[in-house]
mmCIF file of C-alpha atoms in Angstrom:
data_model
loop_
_atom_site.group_PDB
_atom_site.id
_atom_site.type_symbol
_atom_site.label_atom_id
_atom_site.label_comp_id
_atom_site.label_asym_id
_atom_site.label_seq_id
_atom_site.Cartn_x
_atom_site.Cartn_y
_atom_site.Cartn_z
ATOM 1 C CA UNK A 1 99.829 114.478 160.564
ATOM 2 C CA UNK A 2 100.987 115.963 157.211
ATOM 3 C CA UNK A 3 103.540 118.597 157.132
ATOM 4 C CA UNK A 4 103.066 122.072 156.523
ATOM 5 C CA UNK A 5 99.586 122.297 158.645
ATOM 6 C CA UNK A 6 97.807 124.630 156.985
ATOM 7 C CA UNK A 7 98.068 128.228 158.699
ATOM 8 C CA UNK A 8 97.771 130.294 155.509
ATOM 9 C CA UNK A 9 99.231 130.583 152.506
ATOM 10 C CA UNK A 10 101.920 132.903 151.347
ATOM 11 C CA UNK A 11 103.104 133.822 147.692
ATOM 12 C CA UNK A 12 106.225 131.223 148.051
ATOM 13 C CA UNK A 13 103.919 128.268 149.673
ATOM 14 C CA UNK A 14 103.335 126.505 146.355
ATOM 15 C CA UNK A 15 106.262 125.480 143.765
ATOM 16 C CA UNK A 16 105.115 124.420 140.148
ATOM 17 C CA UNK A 17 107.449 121.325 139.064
ATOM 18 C CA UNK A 18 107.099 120.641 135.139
ATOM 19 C CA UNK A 19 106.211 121.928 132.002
ATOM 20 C CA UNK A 20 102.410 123.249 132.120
ATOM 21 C CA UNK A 21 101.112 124.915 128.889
ATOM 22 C CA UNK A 22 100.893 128.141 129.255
ATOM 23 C CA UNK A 23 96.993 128.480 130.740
ATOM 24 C CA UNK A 24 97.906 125.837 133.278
ATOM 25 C CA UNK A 25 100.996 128.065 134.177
ATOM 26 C CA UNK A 26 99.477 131.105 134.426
ATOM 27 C CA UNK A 27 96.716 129.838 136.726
ATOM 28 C CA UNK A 28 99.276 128.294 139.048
ATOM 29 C CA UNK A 29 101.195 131.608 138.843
ATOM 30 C CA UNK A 30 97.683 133.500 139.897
ATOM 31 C CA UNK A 31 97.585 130.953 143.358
ATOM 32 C CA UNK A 32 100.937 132.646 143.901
ATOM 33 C CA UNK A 33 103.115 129.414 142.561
ATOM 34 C CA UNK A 34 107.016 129.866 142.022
ATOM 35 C CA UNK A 35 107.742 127.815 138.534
ATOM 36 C CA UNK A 36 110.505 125.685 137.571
ATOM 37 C CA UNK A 37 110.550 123.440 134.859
ATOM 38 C CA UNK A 38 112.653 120.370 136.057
ATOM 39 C CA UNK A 39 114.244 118.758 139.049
ATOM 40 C CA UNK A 40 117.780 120.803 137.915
ATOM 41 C CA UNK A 41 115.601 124.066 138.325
ATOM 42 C CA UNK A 42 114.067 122.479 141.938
ATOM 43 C CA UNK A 43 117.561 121.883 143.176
ATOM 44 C CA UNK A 44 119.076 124.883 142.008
ATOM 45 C CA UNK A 45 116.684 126.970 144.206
ATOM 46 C CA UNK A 46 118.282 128.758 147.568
ATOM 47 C CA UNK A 47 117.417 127.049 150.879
ATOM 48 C CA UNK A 48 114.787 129.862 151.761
ATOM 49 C CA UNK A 49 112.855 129.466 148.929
ATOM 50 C CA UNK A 50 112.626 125.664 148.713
ATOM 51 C CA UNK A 51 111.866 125.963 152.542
ATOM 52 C CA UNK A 52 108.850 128.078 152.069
ATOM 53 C CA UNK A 53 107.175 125.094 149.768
ATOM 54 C CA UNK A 54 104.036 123.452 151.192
ATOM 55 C CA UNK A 55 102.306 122.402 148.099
ATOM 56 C CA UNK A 56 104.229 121.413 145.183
ATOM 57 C CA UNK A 57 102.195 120.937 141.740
ATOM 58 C CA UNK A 58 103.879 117.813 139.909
ATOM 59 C CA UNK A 59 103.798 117.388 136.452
ATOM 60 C CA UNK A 60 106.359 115.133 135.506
ATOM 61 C CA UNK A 61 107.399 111.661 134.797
ATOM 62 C CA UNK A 62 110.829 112.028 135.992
ATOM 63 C CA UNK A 63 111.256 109.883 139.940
ATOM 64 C CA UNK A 64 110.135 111.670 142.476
ATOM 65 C CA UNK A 65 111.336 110.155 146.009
ATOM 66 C CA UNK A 66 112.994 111.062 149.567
ATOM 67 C CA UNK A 67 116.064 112.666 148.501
ATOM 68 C CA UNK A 68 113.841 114.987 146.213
ATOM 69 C CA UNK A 69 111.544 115.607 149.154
ATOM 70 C CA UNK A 70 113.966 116.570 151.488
ATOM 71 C CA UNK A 71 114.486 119.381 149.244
ATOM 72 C CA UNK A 72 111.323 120.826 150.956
ATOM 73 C CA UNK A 73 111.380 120.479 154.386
ATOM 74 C CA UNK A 74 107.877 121.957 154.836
ATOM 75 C CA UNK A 75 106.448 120.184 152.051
ATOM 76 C CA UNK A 76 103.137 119.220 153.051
ATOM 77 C CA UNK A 77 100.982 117.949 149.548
ATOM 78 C CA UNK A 78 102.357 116.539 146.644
ATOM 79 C CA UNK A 79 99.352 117.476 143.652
ATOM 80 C CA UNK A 80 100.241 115.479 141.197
ATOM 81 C CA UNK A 81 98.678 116.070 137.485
ATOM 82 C CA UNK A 82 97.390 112.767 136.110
ATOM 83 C CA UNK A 83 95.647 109.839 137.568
ATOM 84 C CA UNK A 84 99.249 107.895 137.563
ATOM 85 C CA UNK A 85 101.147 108.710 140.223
ATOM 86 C CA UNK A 86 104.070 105.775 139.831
ATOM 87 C CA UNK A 87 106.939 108.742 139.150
ATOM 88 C CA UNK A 88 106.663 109.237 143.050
ATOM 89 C CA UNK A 89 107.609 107.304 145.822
ATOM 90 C CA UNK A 90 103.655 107.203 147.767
ATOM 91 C CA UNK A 91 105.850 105.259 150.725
ATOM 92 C CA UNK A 92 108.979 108.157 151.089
ATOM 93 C CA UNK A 93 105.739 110.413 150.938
ATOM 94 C CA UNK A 94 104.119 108.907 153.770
ATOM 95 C CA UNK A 95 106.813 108.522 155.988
ATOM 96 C CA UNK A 96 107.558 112.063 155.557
ATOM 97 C CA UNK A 97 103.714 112.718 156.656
ATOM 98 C CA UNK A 98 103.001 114.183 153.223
ATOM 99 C CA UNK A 99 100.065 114.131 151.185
ATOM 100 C CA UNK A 100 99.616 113.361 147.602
ATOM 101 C CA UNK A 101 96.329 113.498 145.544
ATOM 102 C CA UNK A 102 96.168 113.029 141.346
ATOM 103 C CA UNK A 103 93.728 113.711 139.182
ATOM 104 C CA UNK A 104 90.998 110.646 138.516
ATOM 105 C CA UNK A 105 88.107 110.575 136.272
ATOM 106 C CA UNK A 106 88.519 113.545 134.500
ATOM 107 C CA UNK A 107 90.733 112.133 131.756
ATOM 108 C CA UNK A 108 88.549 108.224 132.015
ATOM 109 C CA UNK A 109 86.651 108.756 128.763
ATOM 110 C CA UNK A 110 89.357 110.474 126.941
ATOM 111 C CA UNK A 111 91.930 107.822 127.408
ATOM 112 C CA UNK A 112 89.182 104.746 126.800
ATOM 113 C CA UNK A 113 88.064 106.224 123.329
ATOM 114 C CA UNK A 114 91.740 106.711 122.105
ATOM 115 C CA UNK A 115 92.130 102.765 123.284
ATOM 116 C CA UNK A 116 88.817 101.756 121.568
ATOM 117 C CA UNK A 117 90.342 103.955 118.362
ATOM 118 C CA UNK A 118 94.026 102.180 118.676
ATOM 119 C CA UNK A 119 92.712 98.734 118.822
ATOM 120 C CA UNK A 120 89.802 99.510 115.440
ATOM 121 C CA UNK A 121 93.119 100.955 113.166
ATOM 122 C CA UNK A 122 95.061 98.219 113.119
ATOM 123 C CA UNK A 123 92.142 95.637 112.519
ATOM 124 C CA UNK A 124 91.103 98.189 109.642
ATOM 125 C CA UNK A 125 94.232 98.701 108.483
ATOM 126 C CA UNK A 126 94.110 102.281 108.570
ATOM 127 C CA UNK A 127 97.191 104.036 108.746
ATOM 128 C CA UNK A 128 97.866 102.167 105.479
ATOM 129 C CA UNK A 129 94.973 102.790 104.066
ATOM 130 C CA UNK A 130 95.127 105.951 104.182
ATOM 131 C CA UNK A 131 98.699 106.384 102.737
ATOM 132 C CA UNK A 132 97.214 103.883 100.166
ATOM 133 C CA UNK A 133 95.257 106.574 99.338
ATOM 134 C CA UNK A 134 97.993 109.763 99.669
ATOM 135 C CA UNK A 135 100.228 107.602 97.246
ATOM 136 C CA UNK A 136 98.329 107.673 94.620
ATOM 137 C CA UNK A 137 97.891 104.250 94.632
ATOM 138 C CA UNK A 138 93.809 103.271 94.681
ATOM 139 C CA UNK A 139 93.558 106.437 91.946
ATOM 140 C CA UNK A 140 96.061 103.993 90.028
ATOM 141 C CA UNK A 141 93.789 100.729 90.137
ATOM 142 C CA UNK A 142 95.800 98.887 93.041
ATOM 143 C CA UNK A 143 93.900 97.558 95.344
ATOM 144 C CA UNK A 144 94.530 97.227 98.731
ATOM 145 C CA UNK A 145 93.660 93.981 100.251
ATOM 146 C CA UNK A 146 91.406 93.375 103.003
ATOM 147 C CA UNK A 147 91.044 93.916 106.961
ATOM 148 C CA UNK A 148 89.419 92.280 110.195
ATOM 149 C CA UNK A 149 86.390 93.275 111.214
ATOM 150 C CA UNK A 150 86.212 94.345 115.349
ATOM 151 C CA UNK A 151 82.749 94.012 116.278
ATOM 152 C CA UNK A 152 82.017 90.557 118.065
ATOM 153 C CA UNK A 153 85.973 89.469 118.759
ATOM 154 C CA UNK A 154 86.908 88.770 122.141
ATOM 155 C CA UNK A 155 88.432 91.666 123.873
ATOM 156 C CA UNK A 156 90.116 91.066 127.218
ATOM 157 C CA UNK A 157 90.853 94.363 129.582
ATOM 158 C CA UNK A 158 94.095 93.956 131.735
ATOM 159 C CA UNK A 159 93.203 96.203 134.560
ATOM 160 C CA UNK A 160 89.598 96.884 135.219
ATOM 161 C CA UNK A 161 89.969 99.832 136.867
ATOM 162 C CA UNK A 162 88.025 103.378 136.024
ATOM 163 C CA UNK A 163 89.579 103.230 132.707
ATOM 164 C CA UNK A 164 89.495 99.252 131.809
ATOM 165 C CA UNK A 165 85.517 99.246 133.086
ATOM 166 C CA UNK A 166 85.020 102.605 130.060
ATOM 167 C CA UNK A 167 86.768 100.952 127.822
ATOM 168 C CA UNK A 168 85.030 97.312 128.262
ATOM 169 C CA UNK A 169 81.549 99.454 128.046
ATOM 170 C CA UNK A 170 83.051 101.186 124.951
ATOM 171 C CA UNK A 171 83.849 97.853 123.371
ATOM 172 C CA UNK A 172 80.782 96.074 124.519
ATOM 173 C CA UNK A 173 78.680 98.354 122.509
ATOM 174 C CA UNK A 174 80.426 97.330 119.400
ATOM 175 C CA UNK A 175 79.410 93.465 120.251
ATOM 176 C CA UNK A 176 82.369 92.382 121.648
ATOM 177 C CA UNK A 177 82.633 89.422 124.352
ATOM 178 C CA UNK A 178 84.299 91.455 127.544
ATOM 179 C CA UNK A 179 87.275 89.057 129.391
ATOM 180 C CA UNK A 180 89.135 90.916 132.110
ATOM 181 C CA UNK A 181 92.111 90.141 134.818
ATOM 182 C CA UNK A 182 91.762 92.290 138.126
ATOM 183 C CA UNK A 183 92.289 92.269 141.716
ATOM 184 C CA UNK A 184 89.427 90.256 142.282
ATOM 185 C CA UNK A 185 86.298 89.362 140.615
ATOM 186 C CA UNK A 186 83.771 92.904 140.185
ATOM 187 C CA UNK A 187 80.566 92.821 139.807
ATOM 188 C CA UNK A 188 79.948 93.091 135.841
ATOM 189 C CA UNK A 189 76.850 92.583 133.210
ATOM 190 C CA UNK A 190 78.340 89.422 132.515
ATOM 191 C CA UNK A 191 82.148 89.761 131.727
ATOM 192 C CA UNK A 192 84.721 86.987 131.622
ATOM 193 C CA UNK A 193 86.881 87.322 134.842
ATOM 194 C CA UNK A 194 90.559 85.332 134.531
ATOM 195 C CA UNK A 195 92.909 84.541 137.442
ATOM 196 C CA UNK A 196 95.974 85.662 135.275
ATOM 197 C CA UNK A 197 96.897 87.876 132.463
ATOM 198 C CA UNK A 198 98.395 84.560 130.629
ATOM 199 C CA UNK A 199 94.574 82.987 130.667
ATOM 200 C CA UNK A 200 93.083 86.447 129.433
ATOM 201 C CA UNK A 201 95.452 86.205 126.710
ATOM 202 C CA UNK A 202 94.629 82.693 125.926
ATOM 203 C CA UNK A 203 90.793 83.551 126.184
ATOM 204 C CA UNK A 204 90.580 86.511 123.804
ATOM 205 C CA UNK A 205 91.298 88.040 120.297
ATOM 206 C CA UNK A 206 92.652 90.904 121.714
ATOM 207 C CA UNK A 207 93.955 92.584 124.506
ATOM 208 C CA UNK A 208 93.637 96.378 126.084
ATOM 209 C CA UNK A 209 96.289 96.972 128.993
ATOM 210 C CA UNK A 210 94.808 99.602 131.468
ATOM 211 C CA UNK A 211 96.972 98.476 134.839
ATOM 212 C CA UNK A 212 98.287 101.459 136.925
ATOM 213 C CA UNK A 213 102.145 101.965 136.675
ATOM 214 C CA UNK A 214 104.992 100.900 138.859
ATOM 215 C CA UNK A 215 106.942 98.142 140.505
ATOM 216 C CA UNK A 216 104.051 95.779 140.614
ATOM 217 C CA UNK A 217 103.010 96.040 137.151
ATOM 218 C CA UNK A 218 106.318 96.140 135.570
ATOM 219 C CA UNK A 219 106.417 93.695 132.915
ATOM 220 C CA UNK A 220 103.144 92.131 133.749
ATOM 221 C CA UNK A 221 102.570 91.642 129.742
ATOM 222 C CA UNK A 222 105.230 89.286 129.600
ATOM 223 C CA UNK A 223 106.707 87.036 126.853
ATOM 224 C CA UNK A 224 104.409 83.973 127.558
ATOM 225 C CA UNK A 225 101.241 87.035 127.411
ATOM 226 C CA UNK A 226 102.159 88.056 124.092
ATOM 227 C CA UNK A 227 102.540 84.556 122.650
ATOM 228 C CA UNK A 228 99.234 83.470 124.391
ATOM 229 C CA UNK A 229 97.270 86.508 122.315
ATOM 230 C CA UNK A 230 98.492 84.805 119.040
ATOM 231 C CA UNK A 231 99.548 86.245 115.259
ATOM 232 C CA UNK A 232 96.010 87.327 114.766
ATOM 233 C CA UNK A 233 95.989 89.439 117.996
ATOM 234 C CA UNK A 234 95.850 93.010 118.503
ATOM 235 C CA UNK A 235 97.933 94.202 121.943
ATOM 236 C CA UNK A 236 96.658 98.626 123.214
ATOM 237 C CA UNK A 237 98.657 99.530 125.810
ATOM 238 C CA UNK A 238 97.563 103.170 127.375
ATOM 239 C CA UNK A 239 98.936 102.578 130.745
ATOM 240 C CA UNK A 240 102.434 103.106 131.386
ATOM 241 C CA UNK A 241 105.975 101.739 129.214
ATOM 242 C CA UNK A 242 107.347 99.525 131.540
ATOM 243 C CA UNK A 243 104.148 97.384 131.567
ATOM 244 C CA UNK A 244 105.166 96.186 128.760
ATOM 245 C CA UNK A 245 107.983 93.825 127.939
ATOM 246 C CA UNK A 246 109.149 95.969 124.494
ATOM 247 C CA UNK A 247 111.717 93.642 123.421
ATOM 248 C CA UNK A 248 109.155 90.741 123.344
ATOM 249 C CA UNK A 249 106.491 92.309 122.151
ATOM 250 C CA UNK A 250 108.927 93.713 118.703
ATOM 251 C CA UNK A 251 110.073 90.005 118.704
ATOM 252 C CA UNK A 252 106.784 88.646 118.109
ATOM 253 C CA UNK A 253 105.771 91.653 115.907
ATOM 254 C CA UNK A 254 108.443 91.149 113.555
ATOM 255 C CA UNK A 255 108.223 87.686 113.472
ATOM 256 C CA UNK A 256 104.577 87.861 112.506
ATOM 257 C CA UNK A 257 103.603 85.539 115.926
ATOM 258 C CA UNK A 258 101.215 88.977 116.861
ATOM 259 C CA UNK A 259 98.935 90.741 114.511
ATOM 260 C CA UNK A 260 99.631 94.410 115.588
ATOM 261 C CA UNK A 261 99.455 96.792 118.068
ATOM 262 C CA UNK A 262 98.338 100.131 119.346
ATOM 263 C CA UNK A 263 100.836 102.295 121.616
ATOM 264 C CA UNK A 264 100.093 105.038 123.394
ATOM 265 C CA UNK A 265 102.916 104.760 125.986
ATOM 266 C CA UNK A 266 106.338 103.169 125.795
ATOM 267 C CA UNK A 267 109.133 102.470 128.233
ATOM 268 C CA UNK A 268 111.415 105.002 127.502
ATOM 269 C CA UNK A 269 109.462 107.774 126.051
ATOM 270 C CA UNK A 270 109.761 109.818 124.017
ATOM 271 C CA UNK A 271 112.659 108.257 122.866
ATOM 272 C CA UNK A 272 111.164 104.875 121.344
ATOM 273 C CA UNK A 273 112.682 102.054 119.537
ATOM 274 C CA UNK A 274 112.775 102.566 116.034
ATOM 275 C CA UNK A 275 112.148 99.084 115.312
ATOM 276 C CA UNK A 276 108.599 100.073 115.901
ATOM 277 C CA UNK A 277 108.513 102.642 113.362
ATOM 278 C CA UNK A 278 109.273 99.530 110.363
ATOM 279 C CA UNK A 279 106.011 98.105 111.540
ATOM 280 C CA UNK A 280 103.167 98.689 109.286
ATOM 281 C CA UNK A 281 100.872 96.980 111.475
ATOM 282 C CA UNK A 282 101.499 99.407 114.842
ATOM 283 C CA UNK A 283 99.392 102.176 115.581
ATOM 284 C CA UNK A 284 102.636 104.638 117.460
ATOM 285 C CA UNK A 285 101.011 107.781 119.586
ATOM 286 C CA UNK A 286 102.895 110.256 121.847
ATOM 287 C CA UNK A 287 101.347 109.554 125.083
ATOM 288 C CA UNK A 288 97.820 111.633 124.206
ATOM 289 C CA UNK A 289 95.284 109.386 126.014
ATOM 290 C CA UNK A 290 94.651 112.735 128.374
ATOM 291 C CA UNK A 291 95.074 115.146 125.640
ATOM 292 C CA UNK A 292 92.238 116.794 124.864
ATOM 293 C CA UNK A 293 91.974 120.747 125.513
ATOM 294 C CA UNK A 294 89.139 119.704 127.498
ATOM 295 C CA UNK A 295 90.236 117.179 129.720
ATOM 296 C CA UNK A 296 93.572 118.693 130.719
ATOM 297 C CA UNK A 297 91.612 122.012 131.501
ATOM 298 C CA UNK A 298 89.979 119.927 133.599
ATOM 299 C CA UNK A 299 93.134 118.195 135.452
ATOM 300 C CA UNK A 300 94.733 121.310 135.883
ATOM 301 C CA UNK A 301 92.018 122.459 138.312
ATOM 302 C CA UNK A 302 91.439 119.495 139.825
ATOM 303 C CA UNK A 303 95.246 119.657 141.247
ATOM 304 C CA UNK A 304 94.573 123.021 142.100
ATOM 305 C CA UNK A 305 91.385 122.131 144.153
ATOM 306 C CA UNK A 306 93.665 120.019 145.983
ATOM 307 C CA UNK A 307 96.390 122.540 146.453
ATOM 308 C CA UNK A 308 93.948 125.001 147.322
ATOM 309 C CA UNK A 309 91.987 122.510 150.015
ATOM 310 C CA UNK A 310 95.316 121.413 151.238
ATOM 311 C CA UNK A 311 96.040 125.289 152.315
ATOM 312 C CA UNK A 312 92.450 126.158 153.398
ATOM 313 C CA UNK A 313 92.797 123.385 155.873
ATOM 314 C CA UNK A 314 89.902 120.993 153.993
ATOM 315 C CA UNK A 315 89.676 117.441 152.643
ATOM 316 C CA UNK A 316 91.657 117.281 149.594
ATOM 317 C CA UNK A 317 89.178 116.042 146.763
ATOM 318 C CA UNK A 318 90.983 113.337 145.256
ATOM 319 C CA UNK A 319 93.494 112.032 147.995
ATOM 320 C CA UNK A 320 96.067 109.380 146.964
ATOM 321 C CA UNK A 321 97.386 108.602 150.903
#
């Protein structure tokens, strides 16, 4: 049984961990959340209030494990704010009997059409086409060379999870031939399924990365997946960093042995390697796959439904554990 049964809920019985834009924060604040903005601000709280925490509302990519738990010894839900939960430790949460729900769905088609959109730039040039243009350049008579075409290539998804399946539906409307690695074989209209994310590679013109974050994932899109994909392949990652191998994949970008790629995520963002940054050929965004005003409006309450089920004593919506 979960810490912190519910028995009602007092102004100091939820904690706010993170920077929330300043709707998000005021709606916590109106549940009767304390706010801090970091793990410095979460240990620098006295005892009493840290012990009055049941429901803590994470928004944050910094680890969150035992030794932060133990902080709260009556924390009883963990509500985290995105669908990946890999900054906390689900095991350390369980043995501690606490709960942790994220929030699924809501942000699925934002996050496929900003992979659909990172994967058509590159093969349409389009970052340099448009400085082409800004520079004065077409107005001048250059010209600027031609692009690949996207419809009908062979896309493979690595992860065909809620996101993978959107974007594979996204792509398959442009004409493209649908290859995917997961778990096990799903039931599909027809898409490719591959053992390994090697064979995908080998299999496809492209590849979208939609696998959740941590330990098992890290590094799944290896050296030997990056060479497999080819110099006229396209690599979208809009999972997490550290699915990635970086160093590889800026080898084989430099060298020319990959065509480009789109990045929505990176291993040690935001700091990212400014080798990318030389590379006309990568599509570089600052983790926005969720970020739409809509969408985020939308995860906010969805981890206050949970917090506010946890406290009522209900089902929490969109449990994790």
């Amino acid at each position: 049984m979960a810490r912190g049964v519910p028995g009602g809920a007092g102004v100091s019985a939820i904690l706010g961990l993170g920077r929330y834009p300043e709707a998000e924060r005021a709606a916590l604040e109106a549940l009767g959340a304390r706010m801090v903005a970091d793990l410095d601000a979460l240990r620098g709280l006295d005892a009493a209030a840290r012990a009055g925490v049941r429901a803590l509302a994470f928004r944050g990519h910094a680890p969150f494990g035992a030794a932060e738990m133990a902080l709260l010894p009556r924390l009883g839900l963990i509500a985290n704010y995105g669908v990946g939960h890999d900054a906390i430790d689900i095991a350390a949460a369980e043995a501690a009997g606490i709960r942790v729900s994220s929030t699924p769905d809501v942000l699925t088609d934002d996050v496929a059409d900003l992979a659909v959109g990172m994967l058509l730039m590159p093969q349409r040039r389009m970052l340099a086409g448009d400085a082409h243009v800004r520079s004065g350049r077409w107005e001048a008579g250059q010209g600027f060379g031609l692009s690949r075409e996207l419809s009908g290539r062979r896309v493979g998804i690595l992860g065909l999870g809620r996101i993978g399946r959107a974007v594979a539906e996204r792509l398959a409307a442009f004409g493209c031939e649908i290859h995917y690695v997961s778990r096990s074989e799903k039931p599909t209209p027809g898409w490719r399924y591959h053992a390994d994310a090697v064979a995908l590679a080998a299999a496809v013109d492209h590849l979208v990365v939609t696998l959740v974050g941590g330990p098992a994932t890290e590094g799944a899109v290896s050296a030997r997946v990056i060479a497999a994909l080819g110099p006229e392949g396209v690599l979208v990652n809009v999972s997490r960093g550290a699915v990635v191998d970086e160093d590889a994949l800026l080898d084989a970008l430099e060298a020319g042995r990959l065509g480009g790629a789109g990045l929505d995520v990176f291993r040690d963002e935001p700091r990212v390697n400014p080798r990318f940054a030389a590379l006309e050929q990568v599509v570089l965004q600052p983790h926005q796959g969720s970020a739409t005003r809509e969408t985020r409006a939308a995860m906010a309450r969805l981890q206050r439904d949970n917090i506010a089920a946890f406290l009522e004593g209900r089902p929490l919506p969109t449990p994790v554990n």
